[in-house]
Amino acid sequence: MRRLRLPGLALALPAWVWLAVFFIAPVAVVFWYSFGYKPGLFGTHATDRLSFDRYLEVLTPTFFDTFVATMNIALTGTALCFLIGAPMAYWMAVKAPPSWRGLLLALVLVPFWTNFLVRTIGWQVILSPEGWLSQAAQTLGLPAFDILYTRGAVLLGVVYNYLPLMILPLYVAFDRVGEPLREASRDLGAGRFRTLWRVTLPLARPGIVVGVLLVYIPLMGDYITATVLGGAKGNMVGQLVAAQFQTAQNWALGSAMAITLIVIIVLSAAAVGAALWLVSWPLRRSYRVRLDSGVTQ
Amino acid sequence: MSTSSTTDAPPVIHRLRKPVIDRLLTVWGVLVLVFLFAPIIVIVIYSFNTGRLLSSFEAFGLDSFAALFSKHVLSDAVMVSLRTGFIAALLATLLGTLAGIALARRPGRWAAWFMGLLILVSVTPEIVDAISLLPWLVFLGQDLGLSMFNDGTVRLVIGHSLFSVAVVSYIVRARLVGLPANLEEASADLYASPLRTFRRVTLPLAMPAVLAGLLLSFTFSLDNTIVSSFVQVSGSTPWPVYVLSALRGGLRPEIAAVSTVMLLITLAALAVVALVLRRAGDSSAQIARTMAGG
């Protein structure tokens, strides 16, 4: 007897259609526009003549310099997020008393859920030369703050804004390793560092990759942080793309920039992934425990 | 292996050399938390600033909160955000729940493709969504003459729904994958129609994830800044876009006040999410995974 079953595709169909119409189609259109041109002062785009000219325009020094600066900030920011976030996640998942863990997670989630722009404005207030921190420094005889609207301020802002995205997957990864495995490692005579190096880190590797990509990808496209904290000096690629659509009204060039940005993000994310894979080579050699092979279950 | 013997012995041994690094880690953890909260606390404190400019604190008072009611641009922006958030959350939850159930219970060859699409949607930088939606909505609304796409709320709801659909799908799928399908099979064996099984068994099983997805989508929508600033039309400006535009003309304490109010709304929604998941028996790591968007 055949039961009447709703095929899965039918249930997922509304979401399919929705994403096809409002995600795939728009990106496809942008791809198409990127081969067009801007007709005159008041038009935004025209596609009756198709060419690669906009891509050549993208590769001018202005865009290239901004792109290198963006990449620089994205890589430095991701590395800093990892260096700050990894010990934090390790502490939360392994060292902090288990009864604190829920509270600590909630505390990390609150900034993650506070509006991005608002958090960045908070830093603008803290760093501003008229702010209380600057005034406190001045009463102590130190010079007034001169950090706002520098590259350092942008870096601080992006590290701050994306840190929770690094901590959360790392926490999940460290938590997944679990106390019994670490205990087993110590019972078998491994020291603390040996346990960290040969058990905890290899098992947390997927979480590390996820954390790095979760920080790096949105960071490459971010421009709000740079606008608020970097002023004119903090130009990021996202800002250039946005300007083509919002002020210059040159959708053809903006589209070509956006497509270039997507390609760069995909390629560099793949490169970052490959680099992580290479760096973790010594770790993998000591990979002895697999969670799915029934060690913990 | 008995757990009691292993928990008894090691702490005694490790106490001997534990403190230094562990204490450093604790200090680090506390410092990171201070870092994470510094700007939020500053915004909350400065929302009580009675001065004219946000960044120079003059005196403590509630003037800026009063301005939320007297300044209509500001209260309108909040209302636009709440309305959009409500509609976008309902829509994303409806689409995402169906997709999540399909992915968990009826995966076919399409499922891998669909998961790929969802991952693509959730990792695409917001700026790309924003700049591709704007020409598309203009094309639909003006070139094809579908006037509904010229409506501010419709545009915002579309922009906010994309990421949320992906997140709700993940959460619902993750919850159902963790629960065996035998209850549904039992229901079918007892001659319940597929629709009845869906309504009386599958949906209640997925309910904690559905509620969590609904509230998460709502807060995603409240927070959305970049896509909103592209697709919004004048007259339906959501509050983050209002803040963004205020940035150019000098920030006033009202900005901090509206941020504080929205923060409270977001936190209330998140507390409910955590409570729902906790009552459904999730561990804190599972809750973290869910609340971080899958």
Coordinates of C-alpha atoms in Angstrom, one line a residue:
Chain A
M1 CA 0.0 0.0 0.0
R2 CA 1.4 3.4 -0.9
R3 CA 0.8 6.1 1.5
L4 CA 0.0 9.5 0.2
R5 CA 3.1 11.6 1.0
L6 CA 3.8 15.2 0.3
P7 CA 7.1 15.3 -1.6
G8 CA 9.7 17.3 0.1
L9 CA 10.3 19.5 -2.8
A10 CA 6.7 20.7 -2.6
L11 CA 7.1 21.8 1.0
A12 CA 10.3 23.6 0.3
L13 CA 8.9 25.1 -2.9
P14 CA 7.7 28.4 -1.5
A15 CA 11.2 29.1 0.0
W16 CA 12.8 28.0 -3.3
V17 CA 10.7 30.4 -5.3
W18 CA 11.1 33.2 -2.8
L19 CA 14.9 33.0 -2.8
A20 CA 15.0 32.4 -6.6
V21 CA 13.0 35.6 -7.2
F22 CA 14.6 37.8 -4.6
F23 CA 18.2 36.4 -4.3
I24 CA 19.2 34.6 -7.5
A25 CA 17.5 36.8 -10.0
P26 CA 18.7 40.1 -8.5
V27 CA 22.3 38.9 -8.4
A28 CA 22.0 37.6 -12.0
V29 CA 20.6 41.0 -13.1
V30 CA 23.6 42.8 -11.4
F31 CA 25.9 40.4 -13.3
W32 CA 24.2 41.5 -16.5
Y33 CA 24.3 45.2 -15.7
S34 CA 28.0 44.9 -15.0
F35 CA 28.6 44.5 -18.8
G36 CA 26.5 47.7 -19.6
Y37 CA 27.3 51.4 -19.3
K38 CA 26.0 54.6 -17.8
P39 CA 24.1 56.5 -20.5
G40 CA 24.4 60.2 -19.9
L41 CA 23.8 62.2 -16.7
F42 CA 20.4 61.0 -15.7
G43 CA 20.5 57.3 -16.6
T44 CA 21.7 54.7 -14.2
H45 CA 22.5 51.9 -16.6
A46 CA 22.0 50.7 -20.2
T47 CA 22.7 47.3 -21.6
D48 CA 22.2 47.7 -25.4
R49 CA 25.9 47.5 -25.9
L50 CA 27.7 44.9 -23.8
S51 CA 31.4 45.1 -23.0
F52 CA 34.1 44.4 -20.4
D53 CA 34.8 48.1 -20.1
R54 CA 33.4 48.5 -16.6
Y55 CA 35.7 45.8 -15.4
L56 CA 38.7 47.6 -16.9
E57 CA 37.4 50.7 -15.1
V58 CA 37.2 48.8 -11.8
L59 CA 40.9 47.8 -12.1
T60 CA 42.1 51.5 -11.9
P61 CA 44.5 52.4 -9.1
T62 CA 41.8 53.9 -6.8
F63 CA 39.8 50.8 -6.6
F64 CA 42.9 48.6 -6.4
D65 CA 44.4 50.6 -3.5
T66 CA 41.1 50.5 -1.7
F67 CA 40.8 46.8 -2.3
V68 CA 44.3 46.2 -0.9
A69 CA 43.5 48.3 2.1
T70 CA 40.2 46.4 2.7
M71 CA 42.0 43.1 2.4
N72 CA 44.6 44.3 4.8
I73 CA 42.0 45.3 7.4
A74 CA 40.0 42.1 6.8
L75 CA 43.0 39.8 7.3
T76 CA 44.4 41.7 10.3
G77 CA 41.0 42.0 11.8
T78 CA 40.3 38.3 11.4
A79 CA 43.6 37.4 12.9
L80 CA 43.0 39.7 15.9
C81 CA 39.5 38.3 16.4
F82 CA 41.0 34.8 16.5
L83 CA 43.8 35.8 18.9
I84 CA 41.3 37.5 21.2
G85 CA 38.4 35.1 20.7
A86 CA 40.1 31.7 21.0
P87 CA 41.4 32.1 24.6
M88 CA 38.0 33.6 25.5
A89 CA 36.0 30.7 23.9
Y90 CA 38.4 28.2 25.5
W91 CA 37.9 29.8 28.9
M92 CA 34.1 29.8 28.5
A93 CA 33.9 26.2 27.3
V94 CA 36.6 24.5 29.4
K95 CA 37.9 26.6 32.3
A96 CA 34.9 28.6 33.6
P97 CA 32.7 26.8 36.1
P98 CA 30.0 24.9 34.2
S99 CA 27.3 26.8 36.1
W100 CA 28.5 30.1 34.6
R101 CA 28.4 28.9 31.0
G102 CA 24.8 29.8 30.2
L103 CA 25.4 33.3 31.7
L104 CA 28.7 33.8 29.8
L105 CA 27.0 32.8 26.5
A106 CA 24.2 35.2 27.1
L107 CA 26.7 37.9 27.8
V108 CA 28.5 37.3 24.5
L109 CA 25.2 37.1 22.7
V110 CA 24.0 40.6 23.9
P111 CA 26.6 42.6 22.0
F112 CA 26.1 40.2 19.0
W113 CA 22.4 41.2 19.0
T114 CA 22.9 44.9 19.6
N115 CA 22.5 46.9 16.5
F116 CA 25.8 47.0 14.6
L117 CA 25.6 50.7 13.9
V118 CA 24.7 51.5 17.5
R119 CA 27.7 49.6 18.8
T120 CA 30.0 51.4 16.4
I121 CA 28.6 54.8 17.4
G122 CA 29.3 53.7 21.0
W123 CA 33.0 53.5 20.1
Q124 CA 32.8 56.8 18.3
V125 CA 31.6 58.4 21.6
I126 CA 34.3 56.6 23.6
L127 CA 37.1 57.6 21.2
S128 CA 36.0 61.1 20.5
P129 CA 38.5 63.8 21.6
E130 CA 35.6 65.5 23.7
G131 CA 34.6 62.1 25.3
W132 CA 35.1 61.3 28.9
L133 CA 37.9 58.9 28.3
S134 CA 39.9 61.6 26.5
Q135 CA 39.1 64.1 29.3
A136 CA 40.2 61.6 31.9
A137 CA 43.4 61.2 30.0
Q138 CA 43.9 64.9 29.8
T139 CA 43.4 65.4 33.6
L140 CA 46.1 62.8 34.0
G141 CA 48.4 65.0 31.9
L142 CA 48.2 62.8 28.8
P143 CA 47.4 64.3 25.4
A144 CA 43.8 64.3 24.1
F145 CA 42.7 61.3 22.1
D146 CA 43.6 61.3 18.5
I147 CA 42.4 57.9 17.5
L148 CA 39.1 58.6 15.9
Y149 CA 39.1 58.7 12.1
T150 CA 42.3 56.7 11.8
R151 CA 43.0 53.2 10.5
G152 CA 43.5 52.1 14.1
A153 CA 40.0 53.1 15.0
V154 CA 38.6 51.2 12.0
L155 CA 40.6 48.1 13.1
L156 CA 39.3 48.4 16.7
G157 CA 35.8 48.7 15.3
V158 CA 35.9 45.7 13.1
V159 CA 37.5 43.5 15.7
Y160 CA 34.9 44.6 18.2
N161 CA 32.0 44.1 15.8
Y162 CA 33.0 40.6 14.5
L163 CA 34.4 39.2 17.7
P164 CA 31.2 37.4 18.8
L165 CA 31.1 35.7 15.4
M166 CA 34.5 34.2 16.2
I167 CA 33.8 33.3 19.9
L168 CA 30.5 31.5 19.3
P169 CA 31.6 28.8 16.8
L170 CA 34.8 28.3 18.8
Y171 CA 32.8 27.9 21.9
V172 CA 30.6 25.3 20.3
A173 CA 33.8 23.5 19.0
F174 CA 35.6 23.5 22.3
D175 CA 32.4 22.4 24.1
R176 CA 32.0 19.5 21.7
V177 CA 35.4 18.1 22.6
G178 CA 34.1 17.5 26.1
E179 CA 35.6 16.9 29.5
P180 CA 35.8 13.1 29.3
L181 CA 38.2 13.2 26.3
R182 CA 40.5 15.7 28.0
E183 CA 40.5 13.6 31.2
A184 CA 41.3 10.5 29.2
S185 CA 44.2 12.3 27.6
R186 CA 45.5 13.3 31.0
D187 CA 45.0 9.9 32.4
L188 CA 47.1 8.5 29.6
G189 CA 49.9 10.8 30.8
A190 CA 49.6 13.8 28.5
G191 CA 50.3 17.2 30.0
R192 CA 48.1 20.2 29.7
F193 CA 49.8 21.5 26.5
R194 CA 49.9 18.1 24.9
T195 CA 46.2 17.7 25.6
L196 CA 45.5 21.1 24.1
W197 CA 47.7 20.4 21.1
R198 CA 46.8 16.8 20.4
V199 CA 43.2 16.5 21.5
T200 CA 41.4 19.8 21.9
L201 CA 42.7 21.8 19.0
P202 CA 42.5 19.1 16.3
L203 CA 38.9 18.3 17.3
A204 CA 38.0 22.0 17.4
R205 CA 39.5 22.6 13.9
P206 CA 36.1 22.7 12.0
G207 CA 34.9 25.3 14.5
I208 CA 38.1 27.4 13.9
V209 CA 37.5 27.3 10.1
V210 CA 33.9 28.3 10.5
G211 CA 34.8 31.1 12.9
V212 CA 37.5 32.5 10.6
L213 CA 35.2 32.5 7.6
L214 CA 32.2 33.9 9.5
V215 CA 34.4 36.9 10.5
Y216 CA 36.4 37.3 7.2
I217 CA 33.5 37.2 4.7
P218 CA 31.2 39.9 6.2
L219 CA 34.3 41.9 7.1
M220 CA 35.3 42.1 3.4
G221 CA 31.9 43.6 2.6
D222 CA 31.5 45.9 5.6
Y223 CA 31.6 49.6 5.2
I224 CA 29.5 50.9 8.1
T225 CA 32.3 50.5 10.6
A226 CA 34.7 52.4 8.3
T227 CA 32.2 55.2 7.7
V228 CA 31.6 55.8 11.4
L229 CA 35.1 55.4 12.8
G230 CA 37.4 55.9 9.8
G231 CA 35.9 59.0 8.2
A232 CA 37.5 59.7 4.8
K233 CA 40.6 57.7 5.6
G234 CA 38.8 54.4 6.3
N235 CA 37.7 53.8 2.7
M236 CA 36.6 50.2 2.2
V237 CA 35.5 48.5 -1.0
G238 CA 31.9 48.3 0.2
Q239 CA 31.9 52.1 0.5
L240 CA 33.0 52.5 -3.1
V241 CA 30.3 50.0 -4.3
A242 CA 27.6 51.8 -2.2
A243 CA 28.7 55.2 -3.5
Q244 CA 28.2 54.1 -7.2
F245 CA 24.6 53.1 -6.4
Q246 CA 23.6 55.8 -3.9
T247 CA 25.5 59.0 -5.0
A248 CA 27.2 58.5 -8.4
Q249 CA 24.1 56.7 -9.8
N250 CA 26.4 54.6 -12.0
W251 CA 24.8 51.2 -11.7
A252 CA 26.9 49.6 -14.4
L253 CA 30.2 50.4 -12.7
G254 CA 28.8 49.6 -9.3
S255 CA 27.6 46.2 -10.6
A256 CA 31.0 45.5 -12.0
M257 CA 32.6 46.4 -8.6
A258 CA 30.1 44.2 -6.7
I259 CA 30.8 41.2 -9.0
T260 CA 34.6 41.8 -8.6
L261 CA 34.1 42.0 -4.8
I262 CA 32.1 38.7 -4.8
V263 CA 34.8 36.9 -6.9
I264 CA 37.5 38.3 -4.6
I265 CA 35.7 37.2 -1.5
V266 CA 35.1 33.7 -2.8
L267 CA 38.8 33.3 -4.0
S268 CA 40.3 34.8 -0.8
A269 CA 38.0 32.8 1.4
A270 CA 39.1 29.7 -0.4
A271 CA 42.7 30.8 0.0
V272 CA 42.2 31.5 3.7
G273 CA 40.7 28.0 4.0
A274 CA 43.6 26.5 2.2
A275 CA 46.1 28.4 4.4
L276 CA 44.4 27.2 7.5
W277 CA 44.5 23.6 6.2
L278 CA 48.2 24.0 5.6
V279 CA 48.9 25.6 9.0
S280 CA 47.0 22.8 10.7
W281 CA 49.1 20.1 8.9
P282 CA 51.2 19.4 12.0
L283 CA 48.0 19.2 14.0
R284 CA 46.4 16.7 11.7
R285 CA 49.4 14.5 11.9
S286 CA 48.6 14.0 15.6
Y287 CA 44.9 13.6 14.9
R288 CA 44.1 10.5 16.8
V289 CA 40.6 10.9 18.0
R290 CA 37.5 11.1 15.9
L291 CA 34.2 12.1 17.6
D292 CA 32.2 10.2 15.1
S293 CA 34.0 6.9 15.5
G294 CA 32.3 6.2 18.8
V295 CA 34.9 7.4 21.1
T296 CA 32.5 9.5 23.1
Q297 CA 29.3 7.7 22.3
Chain B
M1 CA 34.4 3.7 33.0
S2 CA 32.8 5.1 36.1
T3 CA 32.6 8.8 36.2
S4 CA 33.0 9.1 39.9
S5 CA 36.5 7.7 39.9
T6 CA 37.7 10.1 37.2
T7 CA 36.2 13.2 38.8
D8 CA 37.6 12.5 42.2
A9 CA 41.2 12.1 41.3
P10 CA 42.4 14.7 38.7
P11 CA 41.4 18.0 40.4
V12 CA 43.6 17.2 43.3
I13 CA 46.6 16.7 41.0
H14 CA 45.8 19.6 38.8
R15 CA 45.3 22.1 41.5
L16 CA 49.0 22.0 42.1
R17 CA 49.9 23.7 38.8
K18 CA 46.6 25.0 37.5
P19 CA 46.3 28.5 38.9
V20 CA 48.7 30.6 36.8
I21 CA 47.4 30.0 33.3
D22 CA 43.8 29.4 34.4
R23 CA 43.8 32.7 36.4
L24 CA 45.2 34.5 33.3
L25 CA 42.4 33.0 31.2
T26 CA 39.8 34.2 33.7
V27 CA 41.3 37.7 33.6
W28 CA 41.3 37.5 29.8
G29 CA 37.7 36.4 29.7
V30 CA 36.6 39.2 32.0
L31 CA 38.6 41.8 30.0
V32 CA 37.0 40.6 26.8
L33 CA 33.5 40.9 28.4
V34 CA 34.4 44.5 29.5
F35 CA 35.5 45.2 25.9
L36 CA 32.3 43.7 24.5
F37 CA 30.1 45.8 26.8
A38 CA 32.0 49.1 26.8
P39 CA 30.2 50.8 23.9
I40 CA 26.8 49.4 24.8
I41 CA 27.1 50.7 28.3
V42 CA 28.3 54.1 27.0
I43 CA 25.3 54.3 24.7
V44 CA 22.9 53.5 27.5
I45 CA 24.5 56.1 29.8
Y46 CA 24.6 58.7 27.1
S47 CA 21.0 58.3 26.3
F48 CA 20.4 60.2 29.6
N49 CA 22.5 63.1 28.3
T50 CA 20.6 66.3 28.3
G51 CA 23.2 68.1 26.2
R52 CA 22.8 69.0 22.6
L53 CA 25.5 66.7 21.2
L54 CA 25.6 63.0 21.9
S55 CA 29.4 62.8 22.6
S56 CA 29.7 65.6 25.1
F57 CA 27.9 64.7 28.3
E58 CA 26.3 67.7 30.1
A59 CA 23.8 66.6 32.7
F60 CA 21.7 63.6 33.6
G61 CA 18.0 63.7 32.4
L62 CA 15.2 62.1 30.5
D63 CA 14.9 64.8 27.8
S64 CA 16.1 62.5 25.0
F65 CA 13.5 59.9 25.9
A66 CA 10.8 62.5 25.8
A67 CA 12.0 63.5 22.4
L68 CA 11.1 60.0 21.2
F69 CA 7.5 61.0 21.6
S70 CA 7.6 64.6 20.5
K71 CA 9.8 64.0 17.4
H72 CA 7.6 62.3 14.9
V73 CA 10.4 61.4 12.5
L74 CA 11.9 59.3 15.3
S75 CA 8.7 57.6 16.5
D76 CA 7.7 57.0 12.9
A77 CA 11.0 55.3 12.2
V78 CA 10.5 53.0 15.2
M79 CA 7.0 52.2 14.1
V80 CA 8.2 51.3 10.5
S81 CA 10.9 49.0 12.0
L82 CA 8.4 47.2 14.3
R83 CA 5.8 46.8 11.5
T84 CA 8.4 45.5 9.0
G85 CA 9.9 43.3 11.6
F86 CA 6.6 41.7 12.4
I87 CA 5.6 41.0 8.8
A88 CA 9.1 39.9 7.8
A89 CA 9.3 37.5 10.7
L90 CA 6.0 35.9 9.9
L91 CA 6.9 35.5 6.3
A92 CA 10.4 34.1 6.9
T93 CA 9.0 31.8 9.6
L94 CA 6.3 30.4 7.2
L95 CA 8.7 29.8 4.3
G96 CA 11.6 28.6 6.5
T97 CA 9.6 26.2 8.6
L98 CA 8.2 24.4 5.6
A99 CA 11.6 24.3 4.0
G100 CA 13.2 23.1 7.3
I101 CA 10.7 20.3 7.7
A102 CA 11.2 19.3 4.1
L103 CA 14.9 19.2 4.6
A104 CA 14.7 17.1 7.7
R105 CA 11.9 14.7 6.8
R106 CA 11.8 14.4 3.0
P107 CA 15.3 15.0 1.8
G108 CA 15.8 14.2 -1.8
R109 CA 18.4 15.0 -4.4
W110 CA 17.2 18.6 -4.3
A111 CA 18.1 18.9 -0.6
A112 CA 21.9 19.3 -1.2
W113 CA 21.3 22.0 -3.8
F114 CA 18.8 23.8 -1.5
M115 CA 21.2 23.7 1.5
G116 CA 23.9 25.1 -0.8
L117 CA 21.5 27.9 -1.7
L118 CA 20.7 28.6 2.0
I119 CA 24.4 28.7 2.9
L120 CA 25.1 31.0 -0.1
V121 CA 22.3 33.3 1.1
S122 CA 23.6 33.5 4.6
V123 CA 27.2 34.1 3.8
T124 CA 26.6 36.7 1.1
P125 CA 27.8 40.1 2.4
E126 CA 24.9 42.4 3.1
I127 CA 26.1 45.0 0.7
V128 CA 25.8 42.5 -2.2
D129 CA 22.2 41.7 -1.3
A130 CA 21.6 45.5 -1.0
I131 CA 23.0 46.6 -4.3
S132 CA 21.4 43.7 -6.2
L133 CA 17.9 44.1 -4.7
L134 CA 17.8 47.8 -5.5
P135 CA 18.0 47.5 -9.3
W136 CA 15.7 44.4 -9.2
L137 CA 13.0 46.2 -7.2
V138 CA 13.2 49.2 -9.5
F139 CA 13.0 46.9 -12.5
L140 CA 9.9 45.1 -11.1
G141 CA 8.2 48.2 -9.8
Q142 CA 8.9 50.6 -12.7
D143 CA 9.9 48.7 -15.8
L144 CA 7.3 45.9 -15.3
G145 CA 4.8 48.3 -13.6
L146 CA 4.2 46.0 -10.6
S147 CA 3.4 48.9 -8.3
M148 CA 3.5 46.8 -5.1
F149 CA 7.3 46.8 -5.4
N150 CA 7.3 50.6 -5.1
D151 CA 5.8 50.3 -1.6
G152 CA 8.3 50.9 1.2
T153 CA 7.1 48.2 3.6
V154 CA 7.0 45.5 0.8
R155 CA 10.6 46.4 -0.2
L156 CA 11.9 46.3 3.4
V157 CA 10.1 43.0 4.1
I158 CA 11.7 41.4 1.0
G159 CA 15.1 42.7 1.9
H160 CA 14.9 41.5 5.5
S161 CA 13.3 38.1 4.7
L162 CA 16.2 36.6 2.7
F163 CA 18.7 36.0 5.5
S164 CA 15.9 35.1 8.0
V165 CA 14.4 32.4 5.7
A166 CA 17.8 30.7 5.6
V167 CA 18.2 30.9 9.4
V168 CA 14.7 29.6 10.2
S169 CA 15.3 26.7 7.8
Y170 CA 18.5 25.8 9.5
I171 CA 17.0 25.9 13.0
V172 CA 13.9 23.9 12.2
R173 CA 15.9 21.4 10.2
A174 CA 18.4 21.0 13.1
R175 CA 15.7 20.4 15.6
L176 CA 13.8 17.8 13.6
V177 CA 17.0 16.0 12.5
G178 CA 17.7 15.5 16.2
L179 CA 14.3 13.9 16.8
P180 CA 13.5 10.4 15.2
A181 CA 10.7 10.3 12.8
N182 CA 9.0 7.4 14.5
L183 CA 6.2 9.5 16.0
E184 CA 5.2 10.6 12.6
E185 CA 5.3 7.0 11.3
A186 CA 3.2 5.9 14.3
S187 CA 0.7 8.6 13.4
A188 CA 0.6 7.5 9.8
D189 CA 0.2 3.8 10.9
L190 CA -2.8 4.9 13.0
Y191 CA -4.4 6.2 9.7
A192 CA -3.9 9.9 10.3
S193 CA -3.8 11.7 6.9
P194 CA -0.5 13.3 6.0
L195 CA -2.0 16.7 6.6
R196 CA -3.2 15.7 10.1
T197 CA 0.2 14.1 10.9
F198 CA 1.9 17.3 9.8
R199 CA -0.5 19.5 11.9
R200 CA -0.7 17.3 15.0
V201 CA 2.8 15.7 15.2
T202 CA 5.5 17.3 13.0
L203 CA 4.6 20.9 13.7
P204 CA 4.3 20.5 17.5
L205 CA 7.7 18.8 17.5
A206 CA 9.3 21.6 15.5
M207 CA 7.5 24.3 17.5
P208 CA 10.3 25.5 19.8
A209 CA 12.5 26.0 16.8
V210 CA 9.7 27.7 14.9
L211 CA 9.2 30.2 17.8
A212 CA 12.9 30.8 18.1
G213 CA 13.1 31.4 14.4
L214 CA 10.2 33.8 14.5
L215 CA 11.8 35.9 17.3
L216 CA 15.2 35.8 15.7
S217 CA 13.8 36.9 12.4
F218 CA 12.1 39.8 14.2
T219 CA 15.4 41.0 15.8
F220 CA 17.3 40.5 12.5
S221 CA 14.8 42.8 10.8
L222 CA 15.0 45.4 13.6
D223 CA 18.8 45.5 13.2
N224 CA 19.0 45.5 9.4
T225 CA 20.8 48.6 8.3
I226 CA 22.6 48.1 5.0
V227 CA 19.9 46.5 2.9
S228 CA 17.3 48.8 4.4
S229 CA 19.3 51.9 3.5
F230 CA 19.3 50.8 -0.1
V231 CA 15.7 49.6 -0.6
Q232 CA 13.8 52.0 1.6
V233 CA 11.7 54.7 0.0
S234 CA 11.1 58.1 1.7
G235 CA 8.3 57.9 4.1
S236 CA 9.1 54.4 5.4
T237 CA 12.5 54.9 6.9
P238 CA 13.4 52.2 9.5
W239 CA 15.2 53.4 12.6
P240 CA 18.8 52.2 11.8
V241 CA 18.6 54.1 8.5
Y242 CA 17.4 57.2 10.4
V243 CA 20.5 56.8 12.7
L244 CA 22.7 56.4 9.7
S245 CA 21.5 59.6 8.1
A246 CA 21.7 61.4 11.4
L247 CA 25.4 60.5 11.5
R248 CA 26.1 63.0 8.8
G249 CA 24.6 65.9 10.6
G250 CA 26.0 65.4 14.1
L251 CA 24.5 62.9 16.5
R252 CA 22.1 64.0 19.2
P253 CA 21.2 62.2 22.4
E254 CA 17.9 61.0 21.0
I255 CA 19.8 58.6 18.9
A256 CA 21.2 57.0 22.0
A257 CA 17.7 57.0 23.5
V258 CA 16.1 55.2 20.6
S259 CA 19.0 52.8 20.5
T260 CA 18.4 52.0 24.2
V261 CA 14.8 51.4 23.6
M262 CA 15.4 49.1 20.7
L263 CA 18.1 47.3 22.6
L264 CA 15.5 46.5 25.4
I265 CA 13.0 45.2 22.8
T266 CA 15.7 43.0 21.2
L267 CA 16.8 41.7 24.6
A268 CA 13.3 40.9 25.6
A269 CA 12.7 38.9 22.4
L270 CA 16.0 37.1 22.9
A271 CA 15.2 36.2 26.5
V272 CA 12.0 34.6 25.3
V273 CA 14.0 32.6 22.7
A274 CA 16.4 31.4 25.3
L275 CA 13.5 30.4 27.6
V276 CA 11.6 28.6 24.8
L277 CA 14.8 26.6 23.9
R278 CA 15.6 25.9 27.5
R279 CA 12.2 24.5 28.1
A280 CA 12.5 22.4 25.0
G281 CA 15.5 20.8 26.6
D282 CA 18.4 22.4 24.7
S283 CA 21.9 22.7 26.3
S284 CA 23.5 26.0 26.5
A285 CA 25.8 25.2 23.5
Q286 CA 22.8 24.2 21.4
I287 CA 21.1 27.5 22.4
A288 CA 24.2 29.4 21.4
R289 CA 24.3 27.7 18.1
T290 CA 20.6 28.4 17.4
M291 CA 20.8 32.0 18.6
A292 CA 23.9 32.8 16.5
G293 CA 21.8 31.9 13.5
G294 CA 22.5 28.2 13.0

